[in-house]
């Protein structure tokens, strides 16, 4: 998620899910924070929705879960971005 346009698509996708009450996006950090109610979607459903919209999810972290290191999450995002870039510049799948 590197632009307002992308953030808007992710936001609209998540807003369509029942039980989502708040969405915050941070383009600079490539983060989306989602607040859900008791009967709201679980992490897998949120991830599936974002991936279904065409975006990769580097990590999912529940509130209060400090196991995800921001540097690790950023590294995963950048690795995915590099892979997408290679795929787009080399659509035939040729090895270089």
mmCIF file of C-alpha atoms in Angstrom:
data_model
loop_
_atom_site.group_PDB
_atom_site.id
_atom_site.type_symbol
_atom_site.label_atom_id
_atom_site.label_comp_id
_atom_site.label_asym_id
_atom_site.label_seq_id
_atom_site.Cartn_x
_atom_site.Cartn_y
_atom_site.Cartn_z
ATOM 1 C CA UNK A 1 0.000 0.000 0.000
ATOM 2 C CA UNK A 2 2.041 2.874 -1.273
ATOM 3 C CA UNK A 3 -0.496 5.567 -2.185
ATOM 4 C CA UNK A 4 -3.780 7.182 -1.161
ATOM 5 C CA UNK A 5 -5.455 5.256 -3.982
ATOM 6 C CA UNK A 6 -4.232 1.903 -2.630
ATOM 7 C CA UNK A 7 -5.168 2.857 0.925
ATOM 8 C CA UNK A 8 -8.651 3.758 -0.305
ATOM 9 C CA UNK A 9 -9.109 0.383 -1.976
ATOM 10 C CA UNK A 10 -7.978 -1.453 1.155
ATOM 11 C CA UNK A 11 -10.251 0.714 3.311
ATOM 12 C CA UNK A 12 -13.321 0.156 1.096
ATOM 13 C CA UNK A 13 -12.638 -3.577 0.988
ATOM 14 C CA UNK A 14 -12.474 -3.830 4.774
ATOM 15 C CA UNK A 15 -15.508 -1.561 5.267
ATOM 16 C CA UNK A 16 -17.610 -4.124 3.391
ATOM 17 C CA UNK A 17 -16.986 -6.740 6.083
ATOM 18 C CA UNK A 18 -19.640 -7.064 8.779
ATOM 19 C CA UNK A 19 -18.356 -6.215 12.228
ATOM 20 C CA UNK A 20 -15.572 -3.819 11.187
ATOM 21 C CA UNK A 21 -15.980 -0.631 13.205
ATOM 22 C CA UNK A 22 -12.823 1.385 12.525
ATOM 23 C CA UNK A 23 -10.027 1.401 9.940
ATOM 24 C CA UNK A 24 -6.847 3.468 10.067
ATOM 25 C CA UNK A 25 -4.264 3.449 7.293
ATOM 26 C CA UNK A 26 -0.661 4.628 7.442
ATOM 27 C CA UNK A 27 0.835 4.796 3.972
ATOM 28 C CA UNK A 28 4.325 5.723 5.160
ATOM 29 C CA UNK A 29 4.553 2.586 7.314
ATOM 30 C CA UNK A 30 2.418 0.368 5.048
ATOM 31 C CA UNK A 31 0.152 -0.409 8.030
ATOM 32 C CA UNK A 32 -3.575 -0.848 8.358
ATOM 33 C CA UNK A 33 -5.211 -0.972 11.795
ATOM 34 C CA UNK A 34 -8.674 -2.493 11.994
ATOM 35 C CA UNK A 35 -11.032 -2.508 14.962
ATOM 36 C CA UNK A 36 -13.709 -5.189 14.929
ATOM 37 C CA UNK A 37 -16.625 -6.006 17.200
ATOM 38 C CA UNK A 38 -17.094 -9.262 19.090
ATOM 39 C CA UNK A 39 -18.774 -10.902 16.113
ATOM 40 C CA UNK A 40 -16.465 -9.249 13.580
ATOM 41 C CA UNK A 41 -14.140 -11.015 11.164
ATOM 42 C CA UNK A 42 -11.054 -12.801 12.458
ATOM 43 C CA UNK A 43 -7.489 -12.135 11.304
ATOM 44 C CA UNK A 44 -7.705 -14.730 8.521
ATOM 45 C CA UNK A 45 -10.860 -13.124 7.119
ATOM 46 C CA UNK A 46 -9.279 -9.658 7.201
ATOM 47 C CA UNK A 47 -6.141 -10.957 5.509
ATOM 48 C CA UNK A 48 -8.194 -12.797 2.897
ATOM 49 C CA UNK A 49 -10.188 -9.671 2.086
ATOM 50 C CA UNK A 50 -7.059 -7.561 1.584
ATOM 51 C CA UNK A 51 -5.413 -10.265 -0.526
ATOM 52 C CA UNK A 52 -8.641 -10.643 -2.505
ATOM 53 C CA UNK A 53 -8.391 -6.951 -3.376
ATOM 54 C CA UNK A 54 -4.965 -7.636 -4.888
ATOM 55 C CA UNK A 55 -2.664 -6.630 -2.054
ATOM 56 C CA UNK A 56 -0.118 -8.690 -0.151
ATOM 57 C CA UNK A 57 -0.252 -8.939 3.628
ATOM 58 C CA UNK A 58 3.209 -9.040 5.179
ATOM 59 C CA UNK A 59 1.998 -9.734 8.725
ATOM 60 C CA UNK A 60 -1.089 -9.753 10.922
ATOM 61 C CA UNK A 61 -0.770 -8.708 14.541
ATOM 62 C CA UNK A 62 -3.573 -8.676 17.104
ATOM 63 C CA UNK A 63 -3.783 -5.834 19.604
ATOM 64 C CA UNK A 64 -1.611 -6.564 22.586
ATOM 65 C CA UNK A 65 0.496 -9.048 20.606
ATOM 66 C CA UNK A 66 4.044 -7.738 20.729
ATOM 67 C CA UNK A 67 5.549 -10.640 18.793
ATOM 68 C CA UNK A 68 5.681 -8.683 15.523
ATOM 69 C CA UNK A 69 8.752 -6.478 15.234
ATOM 70 C CA UNK A 70 8.166 -3.407 13.035
ATOM 71 C CA UNK A 71 11.546 -3.905 11.359
ATOM 72 C CA UNK A 72 10.646 -7.507 10.493
ATOM 73 C CA UNK A 73 7.270 -6.445 9.126
ATOM 74 C CA UNK A 74 8.884 -3.720 7.010
ATOM 75 C CA UNK A 75 11.492 -6.203 5.727
ATOM 76 C CA UNK A 76 8.722 -8.625 4.725
ATOM 77 C CA UNK A 77 6.866 -5.829 2.920
ATOM 78 C CA UNK A 78 10.000 -4.780 1.032
ATOM 79 C CA UNK A 79 10.783 -8.384 0.076
ATOM 80 C CA UNK A 80 7.282 -8.730 -1.367
ATOM 81 C CA UNK A 81 7.657 -5.420 -3.206
ATOM 82 C CA UNK A 82 10.958 -6.540 -4.740
ATOM 83 C CA UNK A 83 9.383 -9.825 -5.842
ATOM 84 C CA UNK A 84 6.465 -7.989 -7.483
ATOM 85 C CA UNK A 85 8.890 -5.654 -9.213
ATOM 86 C CA UNK A 86 10.907 -8.579 -10.594
ATOM 87 C CA UNK A 87 7.739 -10.326 -11.750
ATOM 88 C CA UNK A 88 6.534 -7.218 -13.548
ATOM 89 C CA UNK A 89 9.839 -6.520 -15.238
ATOM 90 C CA UNK A 90 10.290 -10.150 -16.247
ATOM 91 C CA UNK A 91 6.777 -11.398 -17.172
ATOM 92 C CA UNK A 92 8.009 -14.480 -19.039
ATOM 93 C CA UNK A 93 9.496 -15.858 -15.838
ATOM 94 C CA UNK A 94 12.964 -16.101 -17.332
ATOM 95 C CA UNK A 95 15.779 -16.498 -14.864
ATOM 96 C CA UNK A 96 18.436 -13.821 -14.823
#
